[in-house]
């Protein structure tokens, strides 16, 4: 998977942040010319499709500064150093929703913005949800509100653009196609 | 949609590039504390699900420097200043695939990485494809290879992770759910 490879001629690190880093690479193209690529490094993330025993899906509403609005999303969170995606998924599910599960099933992984970022989201399906006995605390700068919704209610939130991001849009098509909420 | 709003206390512009910009905002949280948000500005993009009269889907394979590999994706491209998403979709379809269409249908829009970027992808379905008489040239630093595939072949590419990005994964579920390629 190296077709049309763009080899790095020079890398300039512009910024190293808490979550993302930015570098600008000079690359040599297949025709011998050169170009610049502005690249964001991100640790990667997990997202979870949580389905309650009552057949509802669990969402979190939170403010997304990048969009300057709140968005209703499936629970998600960044990978921490030394933590595998399965562990992150269980931790984020509990921190954000207060649910635990013994039934965590890997669905797929995808790149969110291949044009400029290396972020990969690993998507899981969580069934047989149980209320955690002692809920884990989430990040102290995260304010989220839980929403449990039927498929019909979720699709209504999507039409109203309260649901507005790729991983959650994917999740809704996935549960519909697999008949997971009927 | 301002629930849990994070008000900007201070903005620092770190980088203004050809495609993306980076700024770091200090924000005040709902509990009165402050935090930092690292934010990428992107012009937004369109993506097109092109279905040929033979019921195949048209993909482009290209090298994605951010991922250091080539990826098979549905055709896509950035919004240009003064250009509406419908126009961008028709232009990118022709530049990248050599097909034109009179049947361009809006599917949905979504944020790709709400945690750190404002990029929105506007997704279209293009049917009744015709070969363009004089193919438009694309960007001179873009090298792409066309792939026409049945749904089964596309799903095989996804299992092999040659298809590996959110908008294309969404597109495959969408055509399957709507029965567009059967």
Coordinates of N, CA, C and O in Angstrom, one line a residue, chain A:
Chain A
X1 N 0.8 -1.2 0.0 CA 0.0 0.0 0.0 C 0.9 1.3 0.0 O 0.7 2.1 0.8
X2 N 1.8 1.2 -0.9 CA 2.7 2.4 -1.0 C 2.6 3.0 -2.4 O 3.5 3.7 -2.9
X3 N 1.5 2.7 -3.2 CA 1.4 3.2 -4.5 C 1.4 4.8 -4.5 O 0.8 5.4 -3.6
X4 N 2.1 5.3 -5.4 CA 2.3 6.8 -5.5 C 2.9 7.4 -4.3 O 2.6 8.5 -3.9
X5 N 3.8 6.6 -3.7 CA 4.4 7.1 -2.4 C 5.0 8.5 -2.5 O 5.7 8.8 -3.5
X6 N 4.8 9.3 -1.5 CA 5.4 10.6 -1.4 C 6.5 10.5 -0.3 O 6.2 10.5 0.9
X7 N 7.7 10.6 -0.8 CA 8.8 10.4 0.2 C 9.2 11.7 0.8 O 9.1 12.8 0.2
X8 N 9.4 11.7 2.1 CA 9.7 12.9 2.9 C 11.1 13.4 2.6 O 12.1 12.6 2.7
X9 N 11.2 14.6 2.2 CA 12.5 15.3 1.9 C 13.0 16.1 3.1 O 14.1 16.1 3.4
X10 N 12.0 16.6 3.8 CA 12.3 17.5 5.0 C 11.0 17.6 5.8 O 9.9 17.6 5.3
X11 N 11.2 17.5 7.2 CA 10.1 17.6 8.1 C 10.4 18.8 9.0 O 11.5 19.0 9.6
X12 N 9.4 19.6 9.2 CA 9.5 20.7 10.1 C 8.4 20.6 11.2 O 7.2 20.6 10.9
X13 N 8.8 20.5 12.4 CA 7.8 20.4 13.5 C 7.4 21.8 13.9 O 8.2 22.7 14.2
X14 N 6.0 22.0 13.8 CA 5.5 23.4 14.0 C 5.0 23.5 15.4 O 5.2 24.6 16.1
X15 N 4.4 22.5 16.0 CA 3.7 22.6 17.3 C 3.5 21.2 17.9 O 3.2 20.2 17.2
X16 N 3.8 21.1 19.2 CA 3.5 19.8 19.9 C 2.6 20.2 21.0 O 3.0 20.9 21.9
X17 N 1.4 19.7 21.0 CA 0.4 20.1 22.0 C 0.0 19.0 22.9 O 0.7 17.9 23.0
X18 N -1.0 19.2 23.7 CA -1.5 18.2 24.6 C -2.2 17.1 23.9 O -2.1 15.9 24.3
X19 N -2.9 17.4 22.8 CA -3.6 16.3 22.1 C -3.1 16.1 20.7 O -2.8 15.0 20.3
X20 N -2.8 17.2 20.0 CA -2.3 17.1 18.6 C -1.0 17.7 18.4 O -0.6 18.6 19.2
X21 N -0.3 17.3 17.4 CA 0.9 18.0 16.9 C 0.8 18.3 15.4 O 0.0 17.6 14.7
X22 N 1.5 19.3 15.0 CA 1.5 19.7 13.6 C 2.9 19.7 13.1 O 3.8 20.2 13.7
X23 N 3.1 19.1 11.9 CA 4.3 19.2 11.2 C 4.1 19.4 9.7 O 3.0 19.1 9.2
X24 N 5.0 20.1 9.1 CA 4.9 20.3 7.6 C 6.1 19.6 6.9 O 7.2 19.8 7.3
X25 N 5.7 18.7 6.1 CA 6.7 17.9 5.3 C 6.8 18.4 3.9 O 5.8 18.7 3.2
X26 N 8.1 18.5 3.4 CA 8.3 18.6 2.0 C 8.4 17.2 1.5 O 9.2 16.3 2.0
X27 N 7.7 16.9 0.4 CA 7.7 15.5 -0.1 C 8.0 15.5 -1.6 O 7.8 16.5 -2.3
X28 N 8.6 14.4 -2.0 CA 8.9 14.3 -3.5 C 7.8 13.4 -4.1 O 7.4 12.3 -3.5
X29 N 7.2 13.9 -5.1 CA 6.0 13.2 -5.8 C 6.5 12.2 -6.8 O 7.7 12.2 -7.2
X30 N 5.6 11.3 -7.2 CA 6.0 10.3 -8.2 C 6.6 10.9 -9.5 O 7.4 10.2 -10.1
X31 N 6.2 12.1 -9.9 CA 6.8 12.7 -11.1 C 8.1 13.4 -10.9 O 8.6 14.1 -11.8
X32 N 8.6 13.4 -9.6 CA 9.9 14.0 -9.3 C 9.7 15.4 -8.8 O 10.7 16.0 -8.3
X33 N 8.5 16.0 -8.9 CA 8.3 17.4 -8.4 C 8.2 17.3 -6.8 O 8.1 16.2 -6.3
X34 N 8.2 18.4 -6.2 CA 8.0 18.4 -4.7 C 6.7 19.2 -4.4 O 6.2 20.0 -5.1
X35 N 6.2 18.9 -3.2 CA 5.1 19.6 -2.7 C 5.2 19.6 -1.1 O 6.1 19.0 -0.6
X36 N 4.3 20.4 -0.5 CA 4.2 20.5 1.0 C 3.0 19.7 1.5 O 1.9 19.8 0.9
X37 N 3.1 19.1 2.6 CA 2.0 18.4 3.2 C 1.9 18.9 4.7 O 2.9 18.7 5.4
X38 N 0.8 19.4 5.1 CA 0.5 19.8 6.4 C -0.1 18.7 7.2 O -1.2 18.3 6.8
X39 N 0.5 18.2 8.2 CA 0.1 16.9 8.8 C -0.1 17.0 10.3 O 0.7 17.5 11.1
X40 N -1.3 16.5 10.8 CA -1.6 16.5 12.2 C -1.4 15.1 12.7 O -1.9 14.1 12.2
X41 N -0.7 15.0 13.8 CA -0.5 13.8 14.5 C -1.5 13.7 15.7 O -1.6 14.7 16.5
X42 N -2.2 12.6 15.9 CA -3.2 12.4 16.9 C -3.0 11.0 17.5 O -2.7 10.1 16.7
X43 N -3.2 10.8 18.8 CA -3.0 9.5 19.3 C -3.9 8.4 18.9 O -3.7 7.2 19.1
X44 N -5.0 8.8 18.2 CA -6.1 7.8 17.9 C -7.1 7.7 19.0 O -6.9 8.2 20.1
X45 N -8.2 7.1 18.7 CA -9.4 7.2 19.6 C -10.2 5.9 19.4 O -10.0 5.1 18.5
X46 N -11.1 5.7 20.4 CA -12.1 4.6 20.3 C -13.4 5.3 20.3 O -13.6 6.4 20.9
X47 N -14.4 4.6 19.8 CA -15.8 5.0 19.9 C -16.6 3.8 20.2 O -16.3 2.7 19.7
X48 N -17.7 3.9 20.9 CA -18.5 2.8 21.4 C -20.0 3.0 21.0 O -20.5 4.1 21.3
X49 N -20.6 1.9 20.4 CA -22.0 1.9 20.2 C -22.6 1.2 21.3 O -22.6 -0.1 21.4
X50 N -23.2 1.9 22.4 CA -23.7 1.2 23.5 C -25.2 0.9 23.3 O -26.0 1.9 23.1
X51 N -25.7 -0.3 23.4 CA -27.1 -0.7 23.3 C -27.6 -1.2 24.6 O -27.0 -2.2 25.1
X52 N -28.6 -0.6 25.2 CA -29.1 -1.0 26.5 C -30.0 -2.3 26.3 O -30.5 -2.6 25.2
X53 N -30.2 -3.0 27.4 CA -31.1 -4.2 27.3 C -32.5 -3.8 26.8 O -33.2 -4.6 26.3
X54 N -32.9 -2.5 27.0 CA -34.2 -2.1 26.5 C -34.2 -1.7 25.0 O -35.1 -1.2 24.4
X55 N -33.0 -1.9 24.3 CA -32.9 -1.6 22.9 C -32.7 -0.2 22.6 O -33.0 0.3 21.5
X56 N -32.2 0.6 23.5 CA -31.9 2.0 23.3 C -30.4 2.2 23.1 O -29.6 1.4 23.6
X57 N -30.0 3.2 22.4 CA -28.6 3.5 22.2 C -28.3 4.7 23.1 O -29.1 5.6 23.3
X58 N -27.1 4.6 23.6 CA -26.6 5.7 24.6 C -25.7 6.7 23.9 O -24.7 6.3 23.3
X59 N -26.1 7.9 24.0 CA -25.3 9.0 23.4 C -24.8 10.0 24.5 O -25.4 10.0 25.6
X60 N -23.8 10.8 24.1 CA -23.4 11.9 25.0 C -23.5 13.2 24.2 O -23.1 13.2 23.1
X61 N -24.0 14.2 24.9 CA -24.0 15.5 24.3 C -22.9 16.3 24.9 O -22.8 16.4 26.2
X62 N -22.1 17.0 24.2 CA -21.0 17.8 24.7 C -20.7 18.9 23.8 O -21.0 18.9 22.6
X63 N -20.1 20.0 24.4 CA -19.7 21.1 23.6 C -18.4 20.8 22.8 O -17.4 20.3 23.4
X64 N -18.4 21.1 21.5 CA -17.2 20.8 20.7 C -16.7 22.2 20.3 O -17.2 22.8 19.4
X65 N -15.6 22.6 20.9 CA -15.1 24.0 20.6 C -14.7 24.1 19.2 O -14.9 25.2 18.6
X66 N -14.2 23.1 18.5 CA -13.8 23.2 17.1 C -15.0 23.5 16.2 O -14.8 24.2 15.2
X67 N -16.2 23.1 16.7 CA -17.4 23.4 15.9 C -18.2 24.6 16.5 O -19.2 25.0 15.9
X68 N -17.8 25.1 17.6 CA -18.5 26.1 18.4 C -20.0 25.8 18.6 O -20.9 26.6 18.4
X69 N -20.3 24.5 18.9 CA -21.6 24.1 19.2 C -21.6 22.8 20.0 O -20.5 22.1 20.0
X70 N -22.7 22.4 20.6 CA -22.8 21.1 21.2 C -23.2 20.0 20.1 O -23.9 20.4 19.2
X71 N -22.8 18.8 20.3 CA -23.1 17.7 19.4 C -23.4 16.5 20.2 O -22.9 16.2 21.2
X72 N -24.4 15.7 19.7 CA -24.8 14.5 20.3 C -24.0 13.4 19.5 O -24.2 13.2 18.3
X73 N -23.2 12.6 20.3 CA -22.3 11.6 19.7 C -22.4 10.3 20.5 O -22.8 10.3 21.6
X74 N -21.9 9.3 19.8 CA -21.7 8.0 20.6 C -20.4 8.3 21.5 O -19.6 9.1 21.2
X75 N -20.3 7.6 22.7 CA -19.2 7.8 23.6 C -17.9 7.5 22.9 O -17.8 6.6 22.1
X76 N -16.9 8.3 23.1 CA -15.6 8.2 22.5 C -14.5 8.8 23.4 O -14.8 9.6 24.3
X77 N -13.3 8.4 23.1 CA -12.2 9.0 23.8 C -10.8 8.6 23.2 O -10.8 7.7 22.5
X78 N -9.9 9.4 23.6 CA -8.5 9.2 23.0 C -7.8 8.0 23.6 O -8.0 7.7 24.8
X79 N -7.0 7.3 22.9 CA -6.1 6.3 23.4 C -5.1 6.9 24.3 O -4.5 7.9 24.0
X80 N -4.9 6.3 25.5 CA -3.8 6.7 26.4 C -2.6 5.9 26.2 O -2.7 4.7 25.8
X81 N -1.4 6.4 26.4 CA -0.1 5.6 26.2 C -0.2 4.3 27.0 O -0.6 4.3 28.2
X82 N 0.2 3.3 26.4 CA 0.2 1.9 27.0 C -1.1 1.2 27.1 O -1.2 0.2 27.7
X83 N -2.2 1.8 26.6 CA -3.5 1.3 26.7 C -3.9 0.7 25.4 O -3.9 1.5 24.4
X84 N -4.4 -0.5 25.3 CA -5.0 -1.0 24.1 C -6.4 -0.5 23.8 O -7.0 -0.1 24.8
X85 N -6.8 -0.5 22.6 CA -8.1 0.0 22.2 C -9.3 -0.6 23.0 O -10.2 0.1 23.4
X86 N -9.2 -1.9 23.3 CA -10.3 -2.6 24.0 C -10.4 -2.0 25.4 O -11.5 -1.8 25.9
X87 N -9.2 -1.8 26.1 CA -9.3 -1.2 27.4 C -9.8 0.2 27.4 O -10.6 0.6 28.3
X88 N -9.4 1.0 26.4 CA -9.9 2.4 26.3 C -11.4 2.4 26.1 O -12.1 3.2 26.7
X89 N -11.9 1.4 25.3 CA -13.3 1.4 25.0 C -14.1 1.1 26.3 O -15.1 1.8 26.6
X90 N -13.6 0.1 27.1 CA -14.3 -0.2 28.4 C -14.3 1.0 29.3 O -15.2 1.3 30.0
X91 N -13.1 1.6 29.4 CA -12.9 2.8 30.3 C -13.8 3.9 29.9 O -14.5 4.5 30.7
X92 N -13.7 4.3 28.6 CA -14.5 5.4 28.2 C -16.0 5.2 28.3 O -16.8 6.1 28.6
X93 N -16.4 4.0 28.0 CA -17.9 3.6 28.2 C -18.3 3.9 29.6 O -19.3 4.6 29.8
X94 N -17.5 3.4 30.6 CA -17.9 3.6 32.0 C -17.8 5.0 32.4 O -18.7 5.6 33.1
X95 N -16.7 5.7 32.0 CA -16.5 7.1 32.4 C -17.6 8.0 31.9 O -18.1 8.9 32.6
X96 N -18.0 7.8 30.6 CA -18.9 8.7 30.0 C -20.4 8.4 30.2 O -21.2 9.2 30.2
X97 N -20.7 7.1 30.4 CA -22.1 6.7 30.5 C -22.4 6.0 31.8 O -23.6 5.9 32.1
X98 N -21.4 5.6 32.6 CA -21.8 4.9 33.8 C -22.2 3.4 33.6 O -22.6 2.8 34.5
X99 N -22.0 2.9 32.4 CA -22.4 1.6 32.1 C -21.1 0.7 31.9 O -20.0 1.2 31.5
X100 N -21.1 -0.5 32.3 CA -20.1 -1.5 32.0 C -20.7 -2.6 31.1 O -21.9 -2.7 31.0
X101 N -19.8 -3.4 30.5 CA -20.2 -4.5 29.7 C -19.2 -5.6 29.7 O -18.0 -5.4 29.9
X102 N -19.7 -6.8 29.6 CA -18.9 -8.0 29.4 C -18.9 -8.3 27.9 O -18.2 -9.3 27.5
X103 N -19.7 -7.6 27.2 CA -19.9 -8.0 25.7 C -19.5 -6.8 24.9 O -20.2 -5.9 24.5
X104 N -18.2 -6.8 24.6 CA -17.6 -5.7 23.8 C -17.1 -6.3 22.5 O -16.2 -7.2 22.5
X105 N -17.6 -5.9 21.4 CA -17.3 -6.5 20.1 C -16.7 -5.5 19.2 O -17.3 -4.4 19.0
X106 N -15.5 -5.8 18.6 CA -14.9 -4.9 17.7 C -15.7 -4.8 16.4 O -16.1 -5.8 15.8
X107 N -16.0 -3.6 15.9 CA -16.7 -3.4 14.6 C -15.8 -3.1 13.5 O -15.7 -3.8 12.5
X108 N -15.1 -2.0 13.6 CA -14.2 -1.6 12.5 C -13.3 -0.5 12.9 O -13.5 0.0 14.0
X109 N -12.3 -0.2 12.1 CA -11.4 1.0 12.4 C -11.4 1.8 11.1 O -11.5 1.3 10.0
X110 N -11.3 3.1 11.3 CA -11.2 4.0 10.1 C -10.5 5.3 10.4 O -10.4 5.8 11.6
X111 N -9.8 5.8 9.4 CA -9.2 7.1 9.4 C -10.3 8.2 9.3 O -11.1 8.1 8.4
X112 N -10.2 9.2 10.1 CA -11.3 10.2 10.1 C -11.1 11.3 9.0 O -12.0 11.8 8.4
X113 N -9.8 11.7 8.9 CA -9.5 12.8 7.9 C -8.2 12.5 7.2 O -7.2 13.1 7.5
X114 N -8.2 11.5 6.3 CA -6.9 11.1 5.7 C -6.2 12.2 5.0 O -5.0 12.0 4.8
X115 N -6.8 13.3 4.6 CA -6.2 14.3 3.9 C -5.2 15.1 4.7 O -4.2 15.7 4.2
X116 N -5.3 15.1 6.1 CA -4.4 15.9 6.9 C -4.1 15.4 8.2 O -3.2 15.9 8.9
X117 N -4.8 14.3 8.7 CA -4.5 13.8 10.0 C -4.4 12.3 10.1 O -4.9 11.6 9.2
X118 N -3.6 11.8 11.0 CA -3.4 10.4 11.2 C -4.4 9.7 12.2 O -4.2 8.6 12.5
X119 N -5.4 10.5 12.6 CA -6.3 9.9 13.6 C -7.0 8.7 13.1 O -7.6 8.8 12.0
X120 N -7.0 7.6 13.9 CA -7.8 6.4 13.6 C -8.8 6.3 14.7 O -8.5 6.4 15.9
X121 N -10.0 6.0 14.3 CA -11.1 5.6 15.3 C -11.3 4.1 15.3 O -11.6 3.6 14.2
X122 N -11.2 3.5 16.4 CA -11.6 2.1 16.6 C -13.0 2.0 17.1 O -13.2 2.5 18.2
X123 N -13.9 1.3 16.4 CA -15.3 1.4 16.8 C -15.7 0.0 17.4 O -15.4 -1.1 16.8
X124 N -16.4 0.1 18.5 CA -16.9 -1.1 19.2 C -18.4 -1.1 19.4 O -19.0 0.0 19.5
X125 N -18.9 -2.3 19.5 CA -20.3 -2.5 19.9 C -20.4 -3.0 21.3 O -19.7 -4.0 21.6
X126 N -21.1 -2.3 22.2 CA -21.3 -2.8 23.6 C -22.7 -3.2 23.9 O -23.6 -2.3 23.8
X127 N -22.9 -4.4 24.1 CA -24.3 -4.9 24.5 C -24.3 -5.4 26.0 O -23.2 -5.3 26.6
X128 N -25.4 -5.9 26.4 CA -25.5 -6.4 27.8 C -25.0 -5.3 28.8 O -24.2 -5.7 29.7
X129 N -25.4 -4.1 28.6 CA -24.9 -3.0 29.5 C -25.4 -3.2 31.0 O -26.6 -3.6 31.2
X130 N -24.6 -3.0 31.9 CA -25.0 -2.9 33.3 C -24.5 -1.6 34.0 O -23.5 -1.1 33.6
X131 N -25.3 -1.1 34.9 CA -24.9 0.1 35.6 C -23.6 -0.2 36.5 O -23.6 -1.2 37.2
X132 N -22.6 0.6 36.3 CA -21.4 0.4 37.1 C -21.7 0.7 38.6 O -22.5 1.5 38.9
X133 N -21.1 -0.1 39.5 CA -21.4 0.1 40.9 C -20.8 1.4 41.4 O -21.4 2.2 42.1
X134 N -19.5 1.7 41.1 CA -18.9 2.9 41.4 C -18.4 3.6 40.1 O -17.3 3.2 39.6
X135 N -19.2 4.5 39.6 CA -18.8 5.1 38.3 C -17.4 5.7 38.4 O -17.1 6.5 39.3
X136 N -16.6 5.4 37.3 CA -15.3 6.1 37.2 C -15.6 7.6 36.8 O -16.5 7.9 36.1
X137 N -14.7 8.4 37.3 CA -14.8 9.8 36.9 C -14.1 10.0 35.6 O -13.0 9.4 35.3
X138 N -14.6 10.9 34.8 CA -14.0 11.2 33.5 C -13.0 12.4 33.6 O -12.6 12.8 34.7
X139 N -12.6 12.9 32.5 CA -11.7 14.0 32.5 C -12.3 15.2 33.2 O -13.5 15.4 33.0
X140 N -11.6 16.0 34.0 CA -12.2 17.0 34.8 C -12.6 18.2 33.9 O -13.4 19.1 34.3
X141 N -12.1 18.3 32.6 CA -12.6 19.4 31.8 C -13.6 18.9 30.8 O -13.8 19.5 29.7
X142 N -14.3 17.8 31.0 CA -15.3 17.3 30.1 C -16.7 17.4 30.8 O -16.9 16.9 31.9
X143 N -17.6 18.0 30.2 CA -19.0 18.2 30.6 C -19.9 17.5 29.6 O -19.9 17.9 28.5
X144 N -20.5 16.4 30.0 CA -21.3 15.7 29.1 C -22.7 15.4 29.7 O -22.8 15.2 30.9
X145 N -23.7 15.3 28.8 CA -25.0 14.9 29.2 C -25.4 13.6 28.5 O -25.2 13.5 27.3
X146 N -25.9 12.6 29.2 CA -26.3 11.4 28.6 C -27.7 11.4 28.0 O -28.6 12.1 28.5
X147 N -27.8 10.8 26.8 CA -29.1 10.7 26.1 C -29.3 9.2 25.7 O -28.5 8.7 25.1
X148 N -30.4 8.6 26.1 CA -30.8 7.3 25.7 C -31.9 7.4 24.7 O -32.9 8.1 24.9
X149 N -31.7 6.9 23.5 CA -32.7 7.1 22.4 C -33.0 5.8 21.6 O -32.1 5.0 21.4
X150 N -34.2 5.7 21.1 CA -34.5 4.6 20.2 C -33.9 5.0 18.8 O -33.5 6.1 18.6
X151 N -33.9 4.0 17.9 CA -33.4 4.3 16.6 C -34.1 5.4 15.9 O -33.5 6.3 15.3
X152 N -35.4 5.4 16.1 CA -36.3 6.5 15.5 C -35.9 7.9 16.1 O -35.8 8.8 15.3
X153 N -35.7 7.9 17.4 CA -35.4 9.2 18.0 C -34.0 9.6 17.6 O -33.7 10.8 17.4
X154 N -33.1 8.7 17.4 CA -31.7 9.0 17.0 C -31.7 9.6 15.6 O -31.0 10.5 15.3
X155 N -32.5 8.9 14.7 CA -32.6 9.4 13.3 C -33.2 10.8 13.3 O -32.8 11.6 12.4
X156 N -34.1 11.1 14.2 CA -34.7 12.4 14.3 C -33.6 13.4 14.7 O -33.5 14.5 14.2
X157 N -32.8 13.1 15.7 CA -31.7 13.9 16.1 C -30.7 14.2 14.9 O -30.1 15.3 14.8
X158 N -30.6 13.2 14.1 CA -29.7 13.3 12.9 C -30.3 14.3 11.9 O -29.6 15.2 11.4
X159 N -31.6 14.2 11.7 CA -32.2 15.1 10.8 C -32.1 16.6 11.3 O -32.0 17.5 10.5
X160 N -32.2 16.7 12.6 CA -32.1 18.1 13.2 C -30.7 18.5 13.3 O -30.4 19.6 13.9
X161 N -29.7 17.7 12.9 CA -28.3 18.0 12.9 C -27.8 18.1 14.4 O -26.7 18.7 14.6
X162 N -28.5 17.6 15.4 CA -27.9 17.5 16.7 C -26.9 16.4 16.7 O -25.9 16.5 17.3
X163 N -27.1 15.3 15.9 CA -26.1 14.3 15.6 C -25.5 14.8 14.3 O -26.2 15.1 13.3
X164 N -24.1 14.9 14.3 CA -23.5 15.7 13.2 C -22.1 15.3 13.0 O -21.3 16.0 12.5
X165 N -21.7 14.1 13.4 CA -20.3 13.7 13.2 C -20.3 12.3 12.5 O -21.2 11.5 12.6
X166 N -19.1 12.0 11.8 CA -19.0 10.8 11.0 C -19.2 9.5 11.7 O -19.9 8.6 11.3
X167 N -18.5 9.4 12.9 CA -18.5 8.1 13.6 C -20.0 7.8 14.1 O -20.4 6.6 14.0
X168 N -20.7 8.8 14.5 CA -22.1 8.6 15.0 C -23.0 8.3 13.8 O -23.9 7.4 13.9
X169 N -22.8 9.0 12.7 CA -23.6 8.7 11.5 C -23.3 7.3 11.0 O -24.3 6.6 10.6
X170 N -22.1 6.9 11.0 CA -21.7 5.5 10.7 C -22.4 4.5 11.6 O -23.0 3.5 11.2
X171 N -22.4 4.8 12.9 CA -23.0 3.9 13.9 C -24.5 3.7 13.7 O -25.0 2.6 13.8
X172 N -25.2 4.8 13.3 CA -26.6 4.7 13.1 C -26.9 3.8 11.9 O -27.8 3.0 11.9
X173 N -26.1 4.0 10.8 CA -26.3 3.1 9.6 C -26.0 1.6 10.0 O -26.7 0.7 9.6
X174 N -25.0 1.5 10.8 CA -24.6 0.1 11.2 C -25.7 -0.6 12.0 O -26.0 -1.7 11.7
X175 N -26.2 0.1 13.0 CA -27.2 -0.6 13.9 C -28.5 -0.9 13.1 O -29.2 -1.9 13.3
X176 N -28.8 0.0 12.1 CA -30.0 -0.2 11.3 C -29.8 -1.4 10.4 O -30.7 -2.2 10.3
X177 N -28.6 -1.4 9.7 CA -28.3 -2.5 8.8 C -28.3 -3.9 9.5 O -28.8 -4.9 8.9
X178 N -27.8 -3.9 10.7 CA -27.7 -5.1 11.5 C -28.9 -5.5 12.3 O -29.0 -6.5 12.9
X179 N -29.9 -4.5 12.3 CA -31.1 -4.8 13.0 C -30.9 -4.9 14.5 O -31.5 -5.7 15.2
X180 N -29.9 -4.1 15.0 CA -29.5 -4.3 16.5 C -30.4 -3.6 17.5 O -30.3 -3.8 18.7
X181 N -31.3 -2.7 17.0 CA -32.2 -2.0 17.9 C -33.7 -2.3 17.7 O -34.5 -1.6 18.2
X182 N -33.9 -3.4 16.9 CA -35.4 -3.7 16.7 C -35.8 -4.9 17.5 O -35.0 -5.5 18.2

